[in-house]
Amino acid sequence: MSDQVDYRLVLPPGWARIPLDERAPTASNVVVNRAVTNAPVSAQSQVRRFVTAQLREVVQGARSVSGVDLYLPVDLVDGAPVALSIVVSAPELPESENSAADALLAFAARGGATAVEVGGRLAVRQAGDAAAVFGDDGQLQIPESRRISYAIVSPIGDRLLIVTGSMLRLPTPDADRVMDALEQLFDAMALSVRFAPAAPVNATVGVS
């Protein structure tokens, strides 16, 4: 079984890829520097500390689910951040599942799952919502969110490639419209995945 599932994913302008290996610190610095550049001069030191700490947590979380790449928007759209992050993972199959096909069937058994094709490969799309989290004082701590995952059968080895998008429903008057736009954006990015078994490992690091 190959330990490396090589793939390509089309990024829109203003997105960055962070490989979750020894290149992560360098790629993370690119993201932090872009965030600092977008901030007012008077707030840049505070923004650097905040983004560095938040990004460290996000990278650790992505690694904990066998993530190989993290994709983040680094530019504002109409003056607002894009509340979407994407993790691509290639976890080893559990002992109870003998093949990628078995793993895909288990993935499909979850609620909200539908069969799809990605680049001619068999896949399953699964979507679910998480409720907002409020503190004891009634203040919003974590906004309502939606998570969508595509599990795609890899052409090499018994692995699934799992592409997961996490999007926040921010408390704004047009929250539904924004959430629909984020979902459409993620679907387009996930459906752009293509495998390249003989090509060099997904090489571009930094901002698109």
mmCIF file of C-alpha atoms in Angstrom:
data_model
loop_
_atom_site.group_PDB
_atom_site.id
_atom_site.type_symbol
_atom_site.label_atom_id
_atom_site.label_comp_id
_atom_site.label_asym_id
_atom_site.label_seq_id
_atom_site.Cartn_x
_atom_site.Cartn_y
_atom_site.Cartn_z
ATOM 1 C CA MET A 1 0.000 0.000 0.000
ATOM 2 C CA SER A 2 1.341 3.418 -0.932
ATOM 3 C CA ASP A 3 1.838 5.823 1.959
ATOM 4 C CA GLN A 4 1.430 8.795 -0.380
ATOM 5 C CA VAL A 5 -1.807 9.618 -2.183
ATOM 6 C CA ASP A 6 -0.829 12.231 -4.758
ATOM 7 C CA TYR A 7 -3.625 14.521 -5.887
ATOM 8 C CA ARG A 8 -4.346 17.958 -7.312
ATOM 9 C CA LEU A 9 -6.987 20.410 -6.123
ATOM 10 C CA VAL A 10 -7.798 23.662 -7.934
ATOM 11 C CA LEU A 11 -7.491 26.697 -5.657
ATOM 12 C CA PRO A 12 -9.264 30.009 -6.292
ATOM 13 C CA PRO A 13 -7.154 33.180 -6.063
ATOM 14 C CA GLY A 14 -6.427 34.265 -2.513
ATOM 15 C CA TRP A 15 -6.115 30.793 -1.000
ATOM 16 C CA ALA A 16 -3.092 29.194 0.657
ATOM 17 C CA ARG A 17 -2.025 25.577 1.039
ATOM 18 C CA ILE A 18 -0.227 24.412 4.174
ATOM 19 C CA PRO A 19 1.356 20.955 3.803
ATOM 20 C CA LEU A 20 1.059 19.218 7.163
ATOM 21 C CA ASP A 21 4.649 17.971 7.216
ATOM 22 C CA GLU A 22 8.013 19.616 7.845
ATOM 23 C CA ARG A 23 7.006 22.446 5.481
ATOM 24 C CA ALA A 24 4.108 23.547 7.697
ATOM 25 C CA PRO A 25 5.995 26.277 9.633
ATOM 26 C CA THR A 26 7.200 28.019 6.472
ATOM 27 C CA ALA A 27 3.795 27.825 4.795
ATOM 28 C CA SER A 28 2.087 29.013 7.997
ATOM 29 C CA ASN A 29 4.342 32.064 8.091
ATOM 30 C CA VAL A 30 3.144 32.990 4.600
ATOM 31 C CA VAL A 31 -0.467 32.900 5.824
ATOM 32 C CA VAL A 32 0.327 34.931 8.951
ATOM 33 C CA ASN A 33 2.210 37.549 6.945
ATOM 34 C CA ARG A 34 -0.701 37.909 4.520
ATOM 35 C CA ALA A 35 -3.127 38.403 7.419
ATOM 36 C CA VAL A 36 -0.850 41.032 8.937
ATOM 37 C CA THR A 37 -0.597 42.840 5.605
ATOM 38 C CA ASN A 38 -4.408 43.014 5.386
ATOM 39 C CA ALA A 39 -4.697 44.513 8.897
ATOM 40 C CA PRO A 40 -4.449 48.202 9.866
ATOM 41 C CA VAL A 41 -0.919 49.188 10.897
ATOM 42 C CA SER A 42 -2.033 49.917 14.468
ATOM 43 C CA ALA A 43 -3.364 46.359 14.871
ATOM 44 C CA GLN A 44 -0.687 44.362 13.069
ATOM 45 C CA SER A 45 1.178 43.142 16.160
ATOM 46 C CA GLN A 46 -2.056 41.952 17.759
ATOM 47 C CA VAL A 47 -3.179 40.312 14.506
ATOM 48 C CA ARG A 48 0.145 38.489 14.182
ATOM 49 C CA ARG A 49 -0.126 37.022 17.694
ATOM 50 C CA PHE A 50 -3.776 36.057 17.259
ATOM 51 C CA VAL A 51 -3.433 34.480 13.809
ATOM 52 C CA THR A 52 -0.248 32.623 14.799
ATOM 53 C CA ALA A 53 -1.969 31.072 17.833
ATOM 54 C CA GLN A 54 -5.167 30.224 15.950
ATOM 55 C CA LEU A 55 -3.287 28.743 13.012
ATOM 56 C CA ARG A 56 -1.171 26.579 15.312
ATOM 57 C CA GLU A 57 -4.370 25.080 16.763
ATOM 58 C CA VAL A 58 -5.889 24.518 13.319
ATOM 59 C CA VAL A 59 -2.731 22.786 12.059
ATOM 60 C CA GLN A 60 -2.621 20.530 15.124
ATOM 61 C CA GLY A 61 -6.287 19.649 14.675
ATOM 62 C CA ALA A 62 -5.785 18.818 10.996
ATOM 63 C CA ARG A 63 -2.821 16.596 11.802
ATOM 64 C CA SER A 64 -4.862 14.744 14.421
ATOM 65 C CA VAL A 65 -7.223 13.455 11.696
ATOM 66 C CA SER A 66 -4.367 12.234 9.455
ATOM 67 C CA GLY A 67 -4.442 15.458 7.469
ATOM 68 C CA VAL A 68 -1.903 15.878 4.696
ATOM 69 C CA ASP A 69 -2.874 19.386 3.568
ATOM 70 C CA LEU A 70 -4.731 22.367 4.995
ATOM 71 C CA TYR A 71 -6.258 25.017 2.723
ATOM 72 C CA LEU A 72 -7.221 28.462 4.003
ATOM 73 C CA PRO A 73 -8.528 31.687 2.446
ATOM 74 C CA VAL A 74 -6.090 34.525 3.058
ATOM 75 C CA ASP A 75 -7.770 37.438 1.266
ATOM 76 C CA LEU A 76 -10.907 39.324 2.242
ATOM 77 C CA VAL A 77 -13.952 39.302 -0.029
ATOM 78 C CA ASP A 78 -15.869 42.590 -0.003
ATOM 79 C CA GLY A 79 -13.991 43.446 3.178
ATOM 80 C CA ALA A 80 -14.998 40.274 5.033
ATOM 81 C CA PRO A 81 -13.154 37.002 5.732
ATOM 82 C CA VAL A 82 -14.206 33.798 3.970
ATOM 83 C CA ALA A 83 -15.414 31.500 6.770
ATOM 84 C CA LEU A 84 -14.280 28.245 5.159
ATOM 85 C CA SER A 85 -11.329 25.946 5.801
ATOM 86 C CA ILE A 86 -10.482 22.678 4.048
ATOM 87 C CA VAL A 87 -8.534 19.665 5.309
ATOM 88 C CA VAL A 88 -7.424 16.858 3.003
ATOM 89 C CA SER A 89 -6.605 13.599 4.760
ATOM 90 C CA ALA A 90 -5.634 10.060 3.769
ATOM 91 C CA PRO A 91 -6.153 7.994 6.932
ATOM 92 C CA GLU A 92 -5.085 4.379 7.175
ATOM 93 C CA LEU A 93 -7.987 1.949 7.053
ATOM 94 C CA PRO A 94 -9.166 0.501 10.379
ATOM 95 C CA GLU A 95 -8.623 -3.219 10.877
ATOM 96 C CA SER A 96 -12.365 -3.830 10.482
ATOM 97 C CA GLU A 97 -12.262 -2.580 6.883
ATOM 98 C CA ASN A 98 -10.300 -4.655 4.372
ATOM 99 C CA SER A 99 -10.359 -2.270 1.427
ATOM 100 C CA ALA A 100 -11.062 1.301 0.396
ATOM 101 C CA ALA A 101 -14.420 0.073 -0.917
ATOM 102 C CA ASP A 102 -15.323 -1.220 2.567
ATOM 103 C CA ALA A 103 -14.289 2.101 4.077
ATOM 104 C CA LEU A 104 -16.391 3.972 1.523
ATOM 105 C CA LEU A 105 -19.439 1.867 2.397
ATOM 106 C CA ALA A 106 -18.920 2.650 6.090
ATOM 107 C CA PHE A 107 -18.617 6.345 5.245
ATOM 108 C CA ALA A 108 -21.804 6.156 3.152
ATOM 109 C CA ALA A 109 -23.708 4.655 6.107
ATOM 110 C CA ARG A 110 -23.515 7.977 7.934
ATOM 111 C CA GLY A 111 -26.456 10.355 7.820
ATOM 112 C CA GLY A 112 -26.634 12.892 5.011
ATOM 113 C CA ALA A 113 -24.483 10.845 2.608
ATOM 114 C CA THR A 114 -24.936 10.637 -1.166
ATOM 115 C CA ALA A 115 -22.975 8.813 -3.872
ATOM 116 C CA VAL A 116 -21.060 11.033 -6.319
ATOM 117 C CA GLU A 117 -18.157 10.888 -8.766
ATOM 118 C CA VAL A 118 -15.004 12.969 -8.449
ATOM 119 C CA GLY A 119 -12.760 12.925 -11.485
ATOM 120 C CA GLY A 120 -14.255 9.629 -12.570
ATOM 121 C CA ARG A 121 -13.574 8.059 -9.169
ATOM 122 C CA LEU A 122 -16.271 6.619 -6.914
ATOM 123 C CA ALA A 123 -16.945 8.908 -3.961
ATOM 124 C CA VAL A 124 -19.438 9.753 -1.230
ATOM 125 C CA ARG A 125 -20.483 13.251 -0.138
ATOM 126 C CA GLN A 126 -21.593 13.625 3.474
ATOM 127 C CA ALA A 127 -22.947 16.811 5.050
ATOM 128 C CA GLY A 128 -23.982 17.762 8.559
ATOM 129 C CA ASP A 129 -24.626 20.824 10.714
ATOM 130 C CA ALA A 130 -23.393 21.613 14.216
ATOM 131 C CA ALA A 131 -25.326 23.875 16.562
ATOM 132 C CA ALA A 132 -23.854 27.085 17.922
ATOM 133 C CA VAL A 133 -22.108 26.938 21.300
ATOM 134 C CA PHE A 134 -22.916 29.542 23.960
ATOM 135 C CA GLY A 135 -21.129 30.287 27.220
ATOM 136 C CA ASP A 136 -22.721 30.352 30.667
ATOM 137 C CA ASP A 137 -23.184 34.098 30.214
ATOM 138 C CA GLY A 138 -25.178 33.569 27.030
ATOM 139 C CA GLN A 139 -22.439 34.919 24.789
ATOM 140 C CA LEU A 140 -21.787 33.156 21.498
ATOM 141 C CA GLN A 141 -18.541 31.156 21.676
ATOM 142 C CA ILE A 142 -18.657 29.101 18.473
ATOM 143 C CA PRO A 143 -21.058 29.987 15.638
ATOM 144 C CA GLU A 144 -23.284 27.411 13.987
ATOM 145 C CA SER A 145 -21.303 25.514 11.381
ATOM 146 C CA ARG A 146 -21.653 23.091 8.501
ATOM 147 C CA ARG A 147 -19.185 20.340 7.654
ATOM 148 C CA ILE A 148 -19.119 18.631 4.269
ATOM 149 C CA SER A 149 -16.795 15.742 3.441
ATOM 150 C CA TYR A 150 -16.016 13.948 0.209
ATOM 151 C CA ALA A 151 -14.547 10.457 0.606
ATOM 152 C CA ILE A 152 -12.895 9.453 -2.678
ATOM 153 C CA VAL A 153 -11.472 6.043 -3.586
ATOM 154 C CA SER A 154 -7.801 6.522 -4.452
ATOM 155 C CA PRO A 155 -6.396 4.823 -7.581
ATOM 156 C CA ILE A 156 -3.321 3.681 -5.646
ATOM 157 C CA GLY A 157 -3.365 1.534 -2.541
ATOM 158 C CA ASP A 158 -6.213 0.861 -0.159
ATOM 159 C CA ARG A 159 -6.754 4.442 0.920
ATOM 160 C CA LEU A 160 -9.562 6.947 0.816
ATOM 161 C CA LEU A 161 -8.785 10.578 0.168
ATOM 162 C CA ILE A 162 -11.114 12.617 2.380
ATOM 163 C CA VAL A 163 -11.687 16.287 1.579
ATOM 164 C CA THR A 164 -13.506 18.102 4.387
ATOM 165 C CA GLY A 165 -14.774 21.661 4.326
ATOM 166 C CA SER A 166 -15.780 23.418 7.548
ATOM 167 C CA MET A 167 -17.804 26.598 7.174
ATOM 168 C CA LEU A 168 -19.117 28.937 9.870
ATOM 169 C CA ARG A 169 -22.588 30.465 9.776
ATOM 170 C CA LEU A 170 -21.757 33.966 10.956
ATOM 171 C CA PRO A 171 -24.565 35.883 12.719
ATOM 172 C CA THR A 172 -25.331 38.338 9.908
ATOM 173 C CA PRO A 173 -28.599 39.236 8.126
ATOM 174 C CA ASP A 174 -27.494 37.413 4.962
ATOM 175 C CA ALA A 175 -26.162 34.315 6.761
ATOM 176 C CA ASP A 176 -28.187 31.857 4.653
ATOM 177 C CA ARG A 177 -27.004 33.362 1.386
ATOM 178 C CA VAL A 178 -23.387 33.376 2.534
ATOM 179 C CA MET A 179 -23.604 29.764 3.738
ATOM 180 C CA ASP A 180 -25.036 28.669 0.380
ATOM 181 C CA ALA A 181 -22.211 30.474 -1.423
ATOM 182 C CA LEU A 182 -19.585 28.830 0.806
ATOM 183 C CA GLU A 183 -21.117 25.408 0.178
ATOM 184 C CA GLN A 184 -21.076 25.963 -3.583
ATOM 185 C CA LEU A 185 -17.456 27.131 -3.418
ATOM 186 C CA PHE A 186 -16.373 24.100 -1.420
ATOM 187 C CA ASP A 187 -18.246 21.678 -3.677
ATOM 188 C CA ALA A 188 -16.517 23.169 -6.725
ATOM 189 C CA MET A 189 -13.098 22.855 -5.077
ATOM 190 C CA ALA A 190 -13.686 19.290 -3.875
ATOM 191 C CA LEU A 191 -14.981 18.188 -7.276
ATOM 192 C CA SER A 192 -11.800 19.542 -8.885
ATOM 193 C CA VAL A 193 -9.680 16.834 -7.194
ATOM 194 C CA ARG A 194 -7.682 14.713 -9.606
ATOM 195 C CA PHE A 195 -5.142 11.980 -8.877
ATOM 196 C CA ALA A 196 -1.682 11.866 -10.412
ATOM 197 C CA PRO A 197 0.093 8.657 -9.299
ATOM 198 C CA ALA A 198 3.235 9.298 -11.326
ATOM 199 C CA ALA A 199 3.566 13.023 -10.688
ATOM 200 C CA PRO A 200 5.687 14.750 -8.021
ATOM 201 C CA VAL A 201 3.960 15.309 -4.691
ATOM 202 C CA ASN A 202 1.557 18.285 -4.694
ATOM 203 C CA ALA A 203 4.352 20.821 -4.807
ATOM 204 C CA THR A 204 2.963 24.321 -4.585
ATOM 205 C CA VAL A 205 3.286 25.876 -1.137
ATOM 206 C CA GLY A 206 2.012 29.292 -0.147
ATOM 207 C CA VAL A 207 -0.610 31.616 -1.558
ATOM 208 C CA SER A 208 -2.467 31.158 -4.827
#
